[in-house]
Tab-separated table of C-alpha atoms and ligand atoms in Angstrom:
chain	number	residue	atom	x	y	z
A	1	UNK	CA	0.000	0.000	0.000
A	2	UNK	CA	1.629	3.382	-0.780
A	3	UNK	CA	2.221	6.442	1.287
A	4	UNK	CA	-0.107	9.322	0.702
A	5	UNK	CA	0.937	12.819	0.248
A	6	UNK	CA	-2.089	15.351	0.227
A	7	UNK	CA	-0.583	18.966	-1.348
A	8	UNK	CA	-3.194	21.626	-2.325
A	9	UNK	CA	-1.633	25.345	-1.810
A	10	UNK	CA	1.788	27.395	-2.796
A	11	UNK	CA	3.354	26.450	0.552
A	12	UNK	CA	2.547	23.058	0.454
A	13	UNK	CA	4.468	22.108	-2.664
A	14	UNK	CA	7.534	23.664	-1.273
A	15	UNK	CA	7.847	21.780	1.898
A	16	UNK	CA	6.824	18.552	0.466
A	17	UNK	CA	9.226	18.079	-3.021
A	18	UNK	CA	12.089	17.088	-0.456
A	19	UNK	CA	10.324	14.706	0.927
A	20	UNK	CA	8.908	13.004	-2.181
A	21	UNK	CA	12.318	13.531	-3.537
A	22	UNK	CA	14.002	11.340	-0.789
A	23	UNK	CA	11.221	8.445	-0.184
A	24	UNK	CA	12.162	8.387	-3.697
A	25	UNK	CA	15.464	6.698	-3.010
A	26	UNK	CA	13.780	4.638	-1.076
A	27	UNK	CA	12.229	3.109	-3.757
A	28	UNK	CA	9.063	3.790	-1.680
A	29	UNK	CA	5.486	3.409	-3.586
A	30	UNK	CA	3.836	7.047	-3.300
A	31	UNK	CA	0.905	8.637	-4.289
A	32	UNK	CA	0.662	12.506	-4.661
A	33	UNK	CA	-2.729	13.952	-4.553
A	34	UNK	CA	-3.028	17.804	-5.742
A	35	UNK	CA	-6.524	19.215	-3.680
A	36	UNK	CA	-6.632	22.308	-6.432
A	37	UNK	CA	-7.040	24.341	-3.323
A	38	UNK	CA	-4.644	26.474	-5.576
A	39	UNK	CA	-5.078	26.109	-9.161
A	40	UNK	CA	-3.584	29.256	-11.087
A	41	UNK	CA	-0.856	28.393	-13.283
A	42	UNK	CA	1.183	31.105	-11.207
A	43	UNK	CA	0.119	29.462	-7.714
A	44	UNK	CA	0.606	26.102	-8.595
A	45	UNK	CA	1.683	24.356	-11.606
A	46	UNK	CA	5.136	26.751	-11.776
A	47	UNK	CA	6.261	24.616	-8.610
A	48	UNK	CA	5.567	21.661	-9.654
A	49	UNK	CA	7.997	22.081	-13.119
A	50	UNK	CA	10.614	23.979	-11.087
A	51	UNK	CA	11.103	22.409	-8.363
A	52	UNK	CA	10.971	18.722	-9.604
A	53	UNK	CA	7.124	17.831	-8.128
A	54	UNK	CA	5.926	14.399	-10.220
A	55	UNK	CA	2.937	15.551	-11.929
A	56	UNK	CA	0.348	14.345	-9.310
A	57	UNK	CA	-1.620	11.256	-9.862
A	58	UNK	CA	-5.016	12.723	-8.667
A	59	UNK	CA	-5.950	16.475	-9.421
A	60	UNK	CA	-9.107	16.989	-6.931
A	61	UNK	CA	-9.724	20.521	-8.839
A	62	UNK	CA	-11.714	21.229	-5.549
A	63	UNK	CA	-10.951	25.510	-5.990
A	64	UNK	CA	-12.175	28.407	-3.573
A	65	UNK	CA	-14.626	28.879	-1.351
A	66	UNK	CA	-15.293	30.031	2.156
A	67	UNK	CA	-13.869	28.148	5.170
A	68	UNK	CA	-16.885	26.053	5.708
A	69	UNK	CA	-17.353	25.184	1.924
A	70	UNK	CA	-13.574	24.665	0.659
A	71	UNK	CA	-13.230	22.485	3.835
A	72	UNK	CA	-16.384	20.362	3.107
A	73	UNK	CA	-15.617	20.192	-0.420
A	74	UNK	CA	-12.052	19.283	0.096
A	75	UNK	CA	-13.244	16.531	2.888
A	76	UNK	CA	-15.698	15.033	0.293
A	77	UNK	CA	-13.143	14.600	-2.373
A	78	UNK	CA	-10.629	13.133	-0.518
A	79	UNK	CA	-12.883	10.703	1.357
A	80	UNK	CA	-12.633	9.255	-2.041
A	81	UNK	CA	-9.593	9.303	-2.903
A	82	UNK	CA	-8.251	8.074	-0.090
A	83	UNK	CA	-10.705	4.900	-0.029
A	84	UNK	CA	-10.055	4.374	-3.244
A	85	UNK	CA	-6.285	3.935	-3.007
A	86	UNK	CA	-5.888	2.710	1.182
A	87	UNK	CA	-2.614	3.870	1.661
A	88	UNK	CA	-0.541	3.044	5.016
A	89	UNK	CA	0.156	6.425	5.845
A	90	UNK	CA	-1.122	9.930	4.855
A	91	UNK	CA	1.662	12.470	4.749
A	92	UNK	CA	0.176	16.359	5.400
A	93	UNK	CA	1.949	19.241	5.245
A	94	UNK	CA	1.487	22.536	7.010
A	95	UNK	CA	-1.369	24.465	7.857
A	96	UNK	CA	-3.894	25.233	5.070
A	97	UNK	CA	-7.238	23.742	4.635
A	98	UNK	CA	-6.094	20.935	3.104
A	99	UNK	CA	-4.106	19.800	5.737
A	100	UNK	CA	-6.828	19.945	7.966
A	101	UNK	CA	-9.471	18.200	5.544
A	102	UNK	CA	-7.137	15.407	4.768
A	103	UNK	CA	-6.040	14.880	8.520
A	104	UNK	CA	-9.697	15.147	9.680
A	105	UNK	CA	-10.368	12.125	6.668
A	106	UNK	CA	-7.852	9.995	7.564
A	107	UNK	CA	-8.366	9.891	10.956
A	108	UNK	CA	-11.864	9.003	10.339
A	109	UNK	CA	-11.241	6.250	7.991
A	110	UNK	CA	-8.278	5.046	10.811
A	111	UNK	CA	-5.694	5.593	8.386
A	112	UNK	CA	-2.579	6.780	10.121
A	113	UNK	CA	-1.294	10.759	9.380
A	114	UNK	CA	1.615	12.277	9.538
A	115	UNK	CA	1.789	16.050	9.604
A	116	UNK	CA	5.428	17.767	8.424
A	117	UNK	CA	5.820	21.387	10.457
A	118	UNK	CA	4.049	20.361	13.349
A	119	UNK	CA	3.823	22.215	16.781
A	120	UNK	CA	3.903	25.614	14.954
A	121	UNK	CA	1.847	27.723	17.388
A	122	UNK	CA	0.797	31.524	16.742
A	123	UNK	CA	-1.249	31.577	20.066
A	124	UNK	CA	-3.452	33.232	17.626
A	125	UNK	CA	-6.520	31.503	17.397
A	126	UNK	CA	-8.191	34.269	15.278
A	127	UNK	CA	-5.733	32.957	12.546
A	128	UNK	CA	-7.413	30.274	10.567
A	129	UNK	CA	-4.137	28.734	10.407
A	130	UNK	CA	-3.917	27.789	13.867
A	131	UNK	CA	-7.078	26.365	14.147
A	132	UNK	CA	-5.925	24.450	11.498
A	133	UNK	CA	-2.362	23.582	13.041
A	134	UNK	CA	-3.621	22.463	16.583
A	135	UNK	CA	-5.962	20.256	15.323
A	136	UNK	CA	-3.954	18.088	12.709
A	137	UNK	CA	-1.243	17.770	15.501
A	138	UNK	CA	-4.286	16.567	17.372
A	139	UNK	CA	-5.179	13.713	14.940
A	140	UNK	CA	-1.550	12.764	13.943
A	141	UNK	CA	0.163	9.792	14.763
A	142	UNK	CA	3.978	10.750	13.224
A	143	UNK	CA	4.471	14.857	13.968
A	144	UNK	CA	8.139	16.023	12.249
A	145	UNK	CA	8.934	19.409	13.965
A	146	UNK	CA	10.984	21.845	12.621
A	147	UNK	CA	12.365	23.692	15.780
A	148	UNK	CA	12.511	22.850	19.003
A	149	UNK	CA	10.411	25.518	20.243
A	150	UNK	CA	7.564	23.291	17.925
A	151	UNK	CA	8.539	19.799	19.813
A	152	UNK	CA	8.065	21.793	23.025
A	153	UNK	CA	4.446	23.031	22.132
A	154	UNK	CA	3.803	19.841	21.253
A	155	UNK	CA	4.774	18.266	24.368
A	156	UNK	CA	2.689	20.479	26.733
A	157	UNK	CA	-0.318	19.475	24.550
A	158	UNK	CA	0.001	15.740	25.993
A	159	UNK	CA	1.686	14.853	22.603
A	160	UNK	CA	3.556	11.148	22.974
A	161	UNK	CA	7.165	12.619	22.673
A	162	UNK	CA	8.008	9.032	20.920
A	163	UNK	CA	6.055	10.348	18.074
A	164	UNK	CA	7.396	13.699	17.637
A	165	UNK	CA	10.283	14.031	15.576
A	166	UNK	CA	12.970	17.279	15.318
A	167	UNK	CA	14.005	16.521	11.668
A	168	UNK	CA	14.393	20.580	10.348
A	169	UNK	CA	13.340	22.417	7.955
A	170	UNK	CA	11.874	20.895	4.537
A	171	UNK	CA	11.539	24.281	3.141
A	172	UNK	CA	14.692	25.394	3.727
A	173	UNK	CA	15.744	21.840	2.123
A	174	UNK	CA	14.099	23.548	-1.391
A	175	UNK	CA	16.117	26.815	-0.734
A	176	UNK	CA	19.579	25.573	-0.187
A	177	UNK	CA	18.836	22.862	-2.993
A	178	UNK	CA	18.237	25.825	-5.411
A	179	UNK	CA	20.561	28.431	-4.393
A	180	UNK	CA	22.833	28.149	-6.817
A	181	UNK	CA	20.809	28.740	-9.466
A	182	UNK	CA	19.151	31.895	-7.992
A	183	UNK	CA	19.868	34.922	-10.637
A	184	UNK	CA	18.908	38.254	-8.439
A	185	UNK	CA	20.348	40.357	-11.275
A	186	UNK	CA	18.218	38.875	-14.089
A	187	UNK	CA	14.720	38.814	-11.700
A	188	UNK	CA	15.609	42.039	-10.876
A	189	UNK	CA	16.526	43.200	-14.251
A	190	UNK	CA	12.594	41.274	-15.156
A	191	UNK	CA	11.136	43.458	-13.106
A	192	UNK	CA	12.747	46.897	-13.774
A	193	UNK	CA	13.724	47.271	-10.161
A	194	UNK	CA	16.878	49.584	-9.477
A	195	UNK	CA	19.844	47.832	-7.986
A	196	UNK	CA	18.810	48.359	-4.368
A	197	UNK	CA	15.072	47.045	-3.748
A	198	UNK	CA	12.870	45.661	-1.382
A	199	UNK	CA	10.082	42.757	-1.661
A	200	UNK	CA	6.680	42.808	0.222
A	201	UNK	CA	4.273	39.892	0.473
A	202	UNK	CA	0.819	40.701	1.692
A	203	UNK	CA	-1.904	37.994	2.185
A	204	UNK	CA	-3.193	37.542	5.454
A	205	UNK	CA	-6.747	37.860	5.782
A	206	UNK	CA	-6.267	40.253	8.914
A	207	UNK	CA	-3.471	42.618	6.333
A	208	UNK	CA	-5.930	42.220	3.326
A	209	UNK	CA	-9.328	41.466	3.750
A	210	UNK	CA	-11.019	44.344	5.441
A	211	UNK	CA	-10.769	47.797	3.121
A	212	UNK	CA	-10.032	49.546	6.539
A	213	UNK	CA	-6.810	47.159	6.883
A	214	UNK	CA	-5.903	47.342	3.404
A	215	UNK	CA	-5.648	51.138	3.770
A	216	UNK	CA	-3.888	51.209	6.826
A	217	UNK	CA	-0.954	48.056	4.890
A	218	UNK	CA	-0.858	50.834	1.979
A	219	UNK	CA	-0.367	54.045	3.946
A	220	UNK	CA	2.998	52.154	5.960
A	221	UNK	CA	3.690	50.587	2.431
A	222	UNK	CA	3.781	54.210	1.015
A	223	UNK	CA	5.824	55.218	3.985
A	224	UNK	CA	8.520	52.294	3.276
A	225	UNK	CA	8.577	53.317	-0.341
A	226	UNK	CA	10.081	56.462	0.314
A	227	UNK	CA	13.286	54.686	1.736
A	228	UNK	CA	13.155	51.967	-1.129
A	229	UNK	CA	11.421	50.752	-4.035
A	230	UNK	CA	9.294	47.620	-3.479
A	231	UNK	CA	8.383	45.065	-5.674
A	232	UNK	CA	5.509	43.420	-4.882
A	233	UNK	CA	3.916	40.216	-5.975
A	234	UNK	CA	0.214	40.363	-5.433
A	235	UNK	CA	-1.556	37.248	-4.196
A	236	UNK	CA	-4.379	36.584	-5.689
A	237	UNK	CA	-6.126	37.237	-1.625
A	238	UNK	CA	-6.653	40.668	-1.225
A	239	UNK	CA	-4.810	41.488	-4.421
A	240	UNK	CA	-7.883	43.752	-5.616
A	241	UNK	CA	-8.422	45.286	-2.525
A	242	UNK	CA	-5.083	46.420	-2.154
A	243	UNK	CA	-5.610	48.070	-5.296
A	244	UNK	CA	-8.521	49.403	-4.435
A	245	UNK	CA	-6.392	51.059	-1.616
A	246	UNK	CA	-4.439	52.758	-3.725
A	247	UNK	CA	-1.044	50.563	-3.812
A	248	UNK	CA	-0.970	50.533	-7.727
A	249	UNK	CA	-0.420	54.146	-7.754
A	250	UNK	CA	2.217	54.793	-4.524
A	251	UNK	CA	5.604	56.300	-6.151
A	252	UNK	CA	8.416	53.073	-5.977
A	253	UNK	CA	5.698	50.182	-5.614
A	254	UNK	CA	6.412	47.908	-8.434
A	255	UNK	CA	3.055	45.780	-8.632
A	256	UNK	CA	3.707	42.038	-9.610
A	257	UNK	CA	1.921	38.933	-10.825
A	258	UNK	CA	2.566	36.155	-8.646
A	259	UNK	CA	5.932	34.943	-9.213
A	260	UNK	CA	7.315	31.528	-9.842
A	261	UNK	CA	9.211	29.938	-6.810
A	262	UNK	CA	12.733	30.873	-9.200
A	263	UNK	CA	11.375	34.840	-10.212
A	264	UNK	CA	10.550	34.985	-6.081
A	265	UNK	CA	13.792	33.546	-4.000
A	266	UNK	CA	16.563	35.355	-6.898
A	267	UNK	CA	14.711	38.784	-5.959
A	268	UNK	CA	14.349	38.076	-2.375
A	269	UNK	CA	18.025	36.825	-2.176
A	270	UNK	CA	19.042	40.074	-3.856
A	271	UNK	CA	16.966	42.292	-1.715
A	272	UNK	CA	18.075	45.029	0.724
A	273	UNK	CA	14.732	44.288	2.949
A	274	UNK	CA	11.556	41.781	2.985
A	275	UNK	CA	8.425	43.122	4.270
A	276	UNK	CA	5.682	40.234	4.505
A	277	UNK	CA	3.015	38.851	6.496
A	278	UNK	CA	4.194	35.027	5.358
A	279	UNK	CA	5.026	31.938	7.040
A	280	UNK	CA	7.589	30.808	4.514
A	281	UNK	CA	9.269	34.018	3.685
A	282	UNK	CA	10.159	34.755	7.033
A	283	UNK	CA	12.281	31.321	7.275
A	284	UNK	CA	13.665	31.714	3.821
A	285	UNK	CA	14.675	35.543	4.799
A	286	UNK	CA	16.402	33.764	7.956
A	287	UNK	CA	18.360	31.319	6.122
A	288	UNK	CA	19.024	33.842	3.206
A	289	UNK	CA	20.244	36.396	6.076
A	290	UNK	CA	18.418	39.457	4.512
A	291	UNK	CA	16.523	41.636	6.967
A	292	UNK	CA	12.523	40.598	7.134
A	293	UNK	CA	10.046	42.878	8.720
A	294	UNK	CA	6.925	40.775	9.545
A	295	UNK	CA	3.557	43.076	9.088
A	296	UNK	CA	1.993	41.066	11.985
A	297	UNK	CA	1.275	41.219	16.053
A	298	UNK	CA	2.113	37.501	16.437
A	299	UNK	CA	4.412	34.472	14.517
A	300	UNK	CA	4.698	30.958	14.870
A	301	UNK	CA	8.036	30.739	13.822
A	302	UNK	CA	9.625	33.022	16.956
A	303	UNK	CA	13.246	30.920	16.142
A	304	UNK	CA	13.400	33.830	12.610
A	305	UNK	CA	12.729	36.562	15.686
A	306	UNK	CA	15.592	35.507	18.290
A	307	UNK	CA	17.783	34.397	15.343
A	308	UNK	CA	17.800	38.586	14.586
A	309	UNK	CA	16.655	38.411	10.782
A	310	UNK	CA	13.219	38.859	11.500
A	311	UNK	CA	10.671	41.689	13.178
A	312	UNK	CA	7.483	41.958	14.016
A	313	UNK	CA	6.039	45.511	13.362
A	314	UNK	CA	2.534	47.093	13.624
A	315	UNK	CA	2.259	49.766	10.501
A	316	UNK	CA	3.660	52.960	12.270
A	317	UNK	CA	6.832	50.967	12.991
A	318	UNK	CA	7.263	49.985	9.638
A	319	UNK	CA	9.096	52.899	8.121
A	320	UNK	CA	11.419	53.690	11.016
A	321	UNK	CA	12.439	49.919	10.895
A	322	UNK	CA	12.838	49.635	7.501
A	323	UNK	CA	15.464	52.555	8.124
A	324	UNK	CA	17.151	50.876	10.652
A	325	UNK	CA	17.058	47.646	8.218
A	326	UNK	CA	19.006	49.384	5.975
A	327	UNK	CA	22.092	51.064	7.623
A	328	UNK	CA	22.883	47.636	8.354
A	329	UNK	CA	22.202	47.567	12.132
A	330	UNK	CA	20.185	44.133	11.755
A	331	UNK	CA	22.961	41.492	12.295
A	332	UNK	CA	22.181	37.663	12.484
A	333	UNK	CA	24.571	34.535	13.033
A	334	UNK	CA	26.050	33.223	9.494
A	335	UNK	CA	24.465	29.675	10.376
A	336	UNK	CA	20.917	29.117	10.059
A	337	UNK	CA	18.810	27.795	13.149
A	338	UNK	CA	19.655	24.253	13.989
A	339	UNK	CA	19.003	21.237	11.824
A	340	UNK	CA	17.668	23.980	9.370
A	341	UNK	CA	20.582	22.701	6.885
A	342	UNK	CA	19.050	21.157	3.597
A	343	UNK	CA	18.477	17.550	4.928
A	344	UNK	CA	14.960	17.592	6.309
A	345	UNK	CA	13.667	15.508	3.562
A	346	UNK	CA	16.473	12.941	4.281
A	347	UNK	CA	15.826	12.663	7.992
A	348	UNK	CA	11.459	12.685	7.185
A	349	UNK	CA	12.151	9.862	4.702
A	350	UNK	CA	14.613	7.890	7.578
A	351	UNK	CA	11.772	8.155	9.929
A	352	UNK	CA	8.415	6.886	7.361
A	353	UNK	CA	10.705	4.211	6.409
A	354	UNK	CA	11.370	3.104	9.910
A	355	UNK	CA	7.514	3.531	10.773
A	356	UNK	CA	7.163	1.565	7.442
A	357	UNK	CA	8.891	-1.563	8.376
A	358	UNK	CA	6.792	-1.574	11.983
A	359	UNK	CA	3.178	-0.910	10.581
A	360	UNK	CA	3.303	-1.262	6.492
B	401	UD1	C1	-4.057	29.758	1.765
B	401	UD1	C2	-3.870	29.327	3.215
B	401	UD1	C3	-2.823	30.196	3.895
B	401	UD1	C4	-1.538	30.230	3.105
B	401	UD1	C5	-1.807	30.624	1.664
B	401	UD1	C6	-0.493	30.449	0.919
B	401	UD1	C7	-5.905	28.405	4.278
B	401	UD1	C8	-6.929	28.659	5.305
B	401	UD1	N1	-5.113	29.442	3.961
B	401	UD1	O1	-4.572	31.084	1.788
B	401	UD1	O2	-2.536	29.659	5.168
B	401	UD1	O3	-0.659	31.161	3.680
B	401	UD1	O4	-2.796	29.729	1.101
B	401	UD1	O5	-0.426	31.045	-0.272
B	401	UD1	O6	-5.810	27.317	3.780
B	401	UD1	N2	-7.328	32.329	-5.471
B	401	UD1	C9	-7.052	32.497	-6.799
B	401	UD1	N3	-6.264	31.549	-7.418
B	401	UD1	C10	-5.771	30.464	-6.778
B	401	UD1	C11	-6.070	30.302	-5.420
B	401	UD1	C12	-6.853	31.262	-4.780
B	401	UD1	O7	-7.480	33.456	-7.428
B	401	UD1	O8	-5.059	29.647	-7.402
B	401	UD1	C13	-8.145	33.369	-4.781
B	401	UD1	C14	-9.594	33.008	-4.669
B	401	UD1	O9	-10.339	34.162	-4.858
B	401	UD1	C15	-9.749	32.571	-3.239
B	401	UD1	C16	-8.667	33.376	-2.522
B	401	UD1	O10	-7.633	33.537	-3.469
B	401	UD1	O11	-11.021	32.783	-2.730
B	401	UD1	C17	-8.121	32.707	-1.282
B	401	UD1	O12	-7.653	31.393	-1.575
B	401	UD1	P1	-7.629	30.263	-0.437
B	401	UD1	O13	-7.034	29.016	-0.967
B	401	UD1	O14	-8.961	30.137	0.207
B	401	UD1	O15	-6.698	30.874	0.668
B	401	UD1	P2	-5.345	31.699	0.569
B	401	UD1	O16	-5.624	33.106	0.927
B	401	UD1	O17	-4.644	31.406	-0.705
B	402	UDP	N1	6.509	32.197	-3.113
B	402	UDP	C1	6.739	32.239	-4.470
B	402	UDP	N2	6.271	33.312	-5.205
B	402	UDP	C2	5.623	34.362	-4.639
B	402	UDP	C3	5.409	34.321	-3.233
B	402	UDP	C4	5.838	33.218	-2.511
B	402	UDP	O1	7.372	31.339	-5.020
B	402	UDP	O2	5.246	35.302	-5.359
B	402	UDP	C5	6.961	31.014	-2.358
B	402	UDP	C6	7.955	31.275	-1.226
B	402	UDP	O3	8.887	30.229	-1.229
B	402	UDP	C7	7.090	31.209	0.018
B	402	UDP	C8	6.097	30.125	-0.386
B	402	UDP	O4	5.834	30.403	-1.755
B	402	UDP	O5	7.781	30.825	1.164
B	402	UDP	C9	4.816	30.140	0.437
B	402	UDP	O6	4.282	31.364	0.326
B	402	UDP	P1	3.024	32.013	1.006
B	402	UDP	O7	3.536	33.270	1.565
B	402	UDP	O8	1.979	32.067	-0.037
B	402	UDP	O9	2.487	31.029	2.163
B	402	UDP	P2	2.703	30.944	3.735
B	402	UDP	O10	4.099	30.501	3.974
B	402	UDP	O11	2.375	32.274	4.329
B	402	UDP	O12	1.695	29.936	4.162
């Protein structure tokens, strides 16, 4: 019976093609089953041609919706799918919807789960996210955390500590694999940015979804501007409503499609500041060693904050910090946090394996 990876969102292709990649080696059966939670050429089939992805065997094409409907939707399909093909072991990734839907499925249908970046806590429950997160750490039976900070939220939970795993970073296995071919010049050059630029990703619902917030993100993104042009890739979320807040028109805001996983690490790697509200970038910033300011009261990822690349700022702060970003006060440690050193996928594919020859 093979082992079941359920991807559906931007995020979720990243942190699983080094896992896929190693169980691989193994000469492991797998089955990779796309949700179409994301389904934009630009949001999801760029990752899976550059960073190696097999072309999934099921395509669920399940789309938008609100959080009730996607997450029904998504449950319904893979009820399904994962009936249909049994597999030992259901391998989840992060925190979207799909994660949940597919943890919450297999659980019912007693098929073991296994949940890569677990024990991430926000404290934040407002953020769908962690709703999300707490729960499929709830209903898994292999957790692989990538800090110890994670293992130790997991632990207070009543989490079996024989079942949690400190393997690092997956994502940062996808960086570090690709780094060499990262061309800031040419993405910058793509995008008509000047030599020394900054890159902002917005998508939170509390940054983007309310016209109010929206306003406020633009008026600190106009402030930032002034020190630096920004190119920013829209996400499709709250893409029109920062344009309806008047981002398309602030002086030094270079508005940009969504970019391919290549396009987006060469400019962030070449950047003088990040300004974001993501998960990812603020681990990729931390590994990359260029300043991130985080647009956000909370993280889950407080390891970027203590190693010194990363801030959290509320919008008044952003300028001023920006400022102090860029006379080069921000200083970090040349090593990335620990384990956080390209062989995640390795250590995640040691693990399944050994849970393989117990229960497969
Ligand atoms: C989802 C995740 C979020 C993650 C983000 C990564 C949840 C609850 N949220 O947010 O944690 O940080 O992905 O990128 O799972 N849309 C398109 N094209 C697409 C996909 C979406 O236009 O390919 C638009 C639709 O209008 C949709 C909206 O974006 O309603 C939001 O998409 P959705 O998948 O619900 O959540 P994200 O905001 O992408
Ligand atoms: N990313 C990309 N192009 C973009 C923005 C992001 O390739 O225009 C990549 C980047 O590696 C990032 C990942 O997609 O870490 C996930 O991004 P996102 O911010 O959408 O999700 P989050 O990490 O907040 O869940």
């Amino acid at each position: 019976r093979p082992v079941l990876h359920v991807v559906g969102t931007r995020p979720n292709f990243v942190k699983a093609a080094p896992v896929i990649a190693a169980l691989r080696t193994t000469g492991c059966d797998q089955v990779l089953v796309h949700t179409g939670q994301h389904y934009d050429a630009r949001m999801s089939d760029v990752f899976f041609r550059q960073l190696g992805l097999p072309e999934p065997d099921t395509d669920l094409g399940v789309g938008s919706g609100s959080h009730a409907r996607q997450t029904a939707d998504l449950m319904v399909a893979l009820e399904a799918e994962l009936t249909a093909r049994a597999p030992v072991i259901v391998v989840v990734y992060g925190d979207v919807n799909s994660t949940l839907a597919a943890a919450l499925v297999a659980a019912k249908l007693s098929i073991p789960v296994a949940h890569v970046e677990a024990g991430l806590r926000s404290f934040d429950m407002a953020m769908p996210e962690e709703v999300n997160r707490r729960l499929v750490d709830q209903l898994s039976e292999v957790l692989f955390a990538t800090s110890s900070e994670a293992v130790g939220h997991l632990c207070r939970e009543g989490v079996d500590p024989a079942r949690v795993h400190f393997v690092g970073n997956p994502m940062i296995d996808t960086l570090l694999g690709h780094l060499d071919r990262l061309d800031p010049a040419a993405a910058r050059a793509a995008c008509g940015l000047p030599e020394r630029y900054g890159v902002v990703t917005l998508h939170r619902p509390a940054n983007v979804d309310d016209p109010e917030a929206a306003r406020a993100a633009v008026g600190a993104l106009s402030e930032a501007a002034a020190h630096l042009d920004l190119a920013v890739p829209l996400h499709p979320r709250g893409g029109a409503a920062l344009r309806a807040a008047g981002l398309a028109d602030v002086p030094g805001v270079h508005l940009l499609e969504p970019l391919g996983y290549m396009e987006f690490m060469s400019l962030v790697r070449g950047a003088a500041a990040v300004i974001t509200d993501s998960g990812g970038v603020q681990e990729e910033t931390t590994v990359l060693g260029v300043p991130c300011l985080t647009l956000r009261s909370t993280t889950e990822r407080p390891v970027t904050v203590t190693h010194g690349t990363n801030r959290l700022v509320r919008h008044e702060e952003l300028a001023p910090a920006l400022h102090k970003a860029l006379v080069g006060s921000v200083t970090a440690p040349a090593e990335g946090p620990p384990l956080w050193d390209g062989k995640a996928g390795p250590r995640i594919a040691r693990v399944l394996t050994q849970w393989l020859e117990h229960h497969g």
